[in-house]
PDB file of C-alpha atoms in Angstrom:
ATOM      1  CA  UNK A 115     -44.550-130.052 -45.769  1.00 49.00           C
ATOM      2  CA  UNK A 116     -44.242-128.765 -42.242  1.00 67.00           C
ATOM      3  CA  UNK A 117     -40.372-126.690 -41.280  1.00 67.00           C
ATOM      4  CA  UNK A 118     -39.737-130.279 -39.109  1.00 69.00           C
ATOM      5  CA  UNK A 119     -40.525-132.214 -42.091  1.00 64.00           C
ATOM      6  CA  UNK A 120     -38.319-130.183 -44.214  1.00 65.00           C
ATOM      7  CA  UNK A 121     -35.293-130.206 -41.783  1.00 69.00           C
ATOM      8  CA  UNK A 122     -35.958-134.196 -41.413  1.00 68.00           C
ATOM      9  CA  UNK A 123     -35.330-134.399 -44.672  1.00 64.00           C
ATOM     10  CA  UNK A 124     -32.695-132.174 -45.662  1.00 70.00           C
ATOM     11  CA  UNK A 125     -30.648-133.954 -42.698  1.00 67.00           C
ATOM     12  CA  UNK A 126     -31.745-137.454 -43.987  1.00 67.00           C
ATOM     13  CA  UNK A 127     -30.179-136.096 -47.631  1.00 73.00           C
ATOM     14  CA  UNK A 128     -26.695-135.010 -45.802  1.00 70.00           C
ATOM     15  CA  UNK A 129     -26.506-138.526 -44.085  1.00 77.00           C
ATOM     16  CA  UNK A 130     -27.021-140.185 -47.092  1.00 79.00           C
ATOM     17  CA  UNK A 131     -24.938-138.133 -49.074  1.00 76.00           C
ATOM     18  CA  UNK A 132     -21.920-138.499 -46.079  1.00 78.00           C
ATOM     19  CA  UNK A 133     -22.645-142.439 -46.352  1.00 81.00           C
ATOM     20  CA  UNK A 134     -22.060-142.408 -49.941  1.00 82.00           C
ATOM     21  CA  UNK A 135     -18.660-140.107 -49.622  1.00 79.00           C
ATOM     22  CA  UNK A 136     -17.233-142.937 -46.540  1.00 80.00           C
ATOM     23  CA  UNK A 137     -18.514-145.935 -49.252  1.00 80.00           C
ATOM     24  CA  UNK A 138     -16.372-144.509 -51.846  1.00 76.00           C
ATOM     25  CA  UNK A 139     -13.828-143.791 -49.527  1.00 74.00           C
ATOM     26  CA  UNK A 140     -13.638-147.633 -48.251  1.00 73.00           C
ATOM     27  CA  UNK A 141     -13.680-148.734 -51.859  1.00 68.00           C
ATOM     28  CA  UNK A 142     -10.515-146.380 -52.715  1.00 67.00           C
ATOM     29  CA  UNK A 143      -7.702-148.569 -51.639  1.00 64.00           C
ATOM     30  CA  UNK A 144      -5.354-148.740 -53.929  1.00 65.00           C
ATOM     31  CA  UNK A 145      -2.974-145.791 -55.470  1.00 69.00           C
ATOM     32  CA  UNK A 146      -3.944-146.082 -58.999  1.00 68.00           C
ATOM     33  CA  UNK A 147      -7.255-145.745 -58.954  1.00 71.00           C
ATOM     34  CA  UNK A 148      -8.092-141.983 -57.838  1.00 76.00           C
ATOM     35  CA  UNK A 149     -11.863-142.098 -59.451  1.00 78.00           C
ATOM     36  CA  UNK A 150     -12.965-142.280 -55.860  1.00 78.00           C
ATOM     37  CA  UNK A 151     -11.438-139.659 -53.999  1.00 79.00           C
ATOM     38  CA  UNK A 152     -11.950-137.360 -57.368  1.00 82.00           C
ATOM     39  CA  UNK A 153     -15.621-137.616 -57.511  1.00 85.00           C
ATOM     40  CA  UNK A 154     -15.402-136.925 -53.463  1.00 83.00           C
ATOM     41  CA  UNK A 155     -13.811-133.521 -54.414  1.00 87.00           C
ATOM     42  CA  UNK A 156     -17.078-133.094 -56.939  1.00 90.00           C
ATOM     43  CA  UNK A 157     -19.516-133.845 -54.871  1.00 86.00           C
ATOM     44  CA  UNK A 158     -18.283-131.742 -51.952  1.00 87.00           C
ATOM     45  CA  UNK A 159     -17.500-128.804 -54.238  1.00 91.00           C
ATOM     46  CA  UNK A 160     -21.244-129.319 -56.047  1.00 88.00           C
ATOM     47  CA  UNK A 161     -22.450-129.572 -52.157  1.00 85.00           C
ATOM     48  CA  UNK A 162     -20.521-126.522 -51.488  1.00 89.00           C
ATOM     49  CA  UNK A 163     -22.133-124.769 -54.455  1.00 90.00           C
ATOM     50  CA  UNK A 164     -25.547-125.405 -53.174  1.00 85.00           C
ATOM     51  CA  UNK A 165     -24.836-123.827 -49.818  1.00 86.00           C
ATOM     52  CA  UNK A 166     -23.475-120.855 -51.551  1.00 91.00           C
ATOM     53  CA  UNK A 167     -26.973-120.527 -53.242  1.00 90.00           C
ATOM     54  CA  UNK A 168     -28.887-120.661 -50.214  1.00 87.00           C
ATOM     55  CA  UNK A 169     -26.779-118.307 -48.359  1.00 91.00           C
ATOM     56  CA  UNK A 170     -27.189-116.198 -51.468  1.00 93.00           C
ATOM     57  CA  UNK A 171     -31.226-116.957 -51.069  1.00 90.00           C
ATOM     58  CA  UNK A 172     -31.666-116.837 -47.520  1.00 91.00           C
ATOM     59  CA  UNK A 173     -29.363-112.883 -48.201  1.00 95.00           C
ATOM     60  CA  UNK A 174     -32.278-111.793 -50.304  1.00 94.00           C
ATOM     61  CA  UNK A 175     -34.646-112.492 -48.289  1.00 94.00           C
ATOM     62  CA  UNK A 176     -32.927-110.406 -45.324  1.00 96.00           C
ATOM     63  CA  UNK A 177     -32.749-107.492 -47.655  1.00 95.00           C
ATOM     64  CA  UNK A 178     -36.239-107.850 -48.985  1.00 96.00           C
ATOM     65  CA  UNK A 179     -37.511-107.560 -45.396  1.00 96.00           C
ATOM     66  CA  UNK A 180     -35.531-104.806 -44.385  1.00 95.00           C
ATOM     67  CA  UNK A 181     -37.224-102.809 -47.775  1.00 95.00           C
ATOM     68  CA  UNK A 182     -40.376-104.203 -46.687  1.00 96.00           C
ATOM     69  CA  UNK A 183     -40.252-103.054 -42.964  1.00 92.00           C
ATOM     70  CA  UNK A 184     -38.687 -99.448 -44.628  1.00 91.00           C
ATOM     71  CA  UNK A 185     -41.870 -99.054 -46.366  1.00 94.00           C
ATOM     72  CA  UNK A 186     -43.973-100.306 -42.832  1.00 92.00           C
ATOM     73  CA  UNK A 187     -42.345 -97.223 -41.058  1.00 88.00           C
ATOM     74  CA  UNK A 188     -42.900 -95.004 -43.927  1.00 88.00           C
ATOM     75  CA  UNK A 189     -46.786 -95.508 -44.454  1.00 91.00           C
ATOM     76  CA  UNK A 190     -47.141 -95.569 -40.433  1.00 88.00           C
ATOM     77  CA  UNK A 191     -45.692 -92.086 -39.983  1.00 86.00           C
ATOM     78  CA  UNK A 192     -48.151 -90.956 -43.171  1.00 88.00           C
ATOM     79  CA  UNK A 193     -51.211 -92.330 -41.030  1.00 88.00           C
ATOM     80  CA  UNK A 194     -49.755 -90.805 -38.764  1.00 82.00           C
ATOM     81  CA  UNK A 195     -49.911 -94.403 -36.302  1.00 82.00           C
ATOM     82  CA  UNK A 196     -46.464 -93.329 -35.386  1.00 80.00           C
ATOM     83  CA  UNK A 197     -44.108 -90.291 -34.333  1.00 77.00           C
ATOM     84  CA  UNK A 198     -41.547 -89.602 -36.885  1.00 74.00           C
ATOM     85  CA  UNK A 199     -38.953 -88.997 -33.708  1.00 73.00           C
ATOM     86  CA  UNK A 200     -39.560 -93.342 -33.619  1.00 60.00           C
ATOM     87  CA  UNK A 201     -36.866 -95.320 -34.193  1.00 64.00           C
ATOM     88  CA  UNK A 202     -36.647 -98.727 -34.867  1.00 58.00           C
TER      89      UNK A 202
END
């Protein structure tokens, strides 16, 4: 699955996932029955959840590359590819 692919279908999933909350909200119509706009609250705090995990993901990553680009530098100045007075 190509990046395009993958951002077709994570939008696709948040469209049909706003369509459901709007259903549910046209259904709730009456005081007494707050099912509806309780397992709204769920869905966006699960949806919230899952956000949180790929920030926490997509965080790890960052810091992974900065170790790995850490190391880069290190081994380059041991070849001696680069000049220790380079900064990047």
């Amino acid at each position: 699955m190509t990046i395009k692919e993958d951002k077709r279908a994570e939008e696709n999933h948040h469209t049909r996932w706003a369509e459901e909350i709007r259903r549910r909200n046209a259904v709730y119509s009456e005081e007494s029955n707050w099912f509806p706009f309780v397992q709204n609250i769920e869905d966006v705090l699960e949806r919230m959840d899952v956000m949180s995990q790929r920030f926490d993901d997509l965080e790890n990553k960052i810091g992974e590359t900065k170790g790995m680009i850490k190391n880069l530098r290190k081994i380059l100045i041991k070849l001696e590819v680069i000049d220790d007075r380079f900064i990047f």
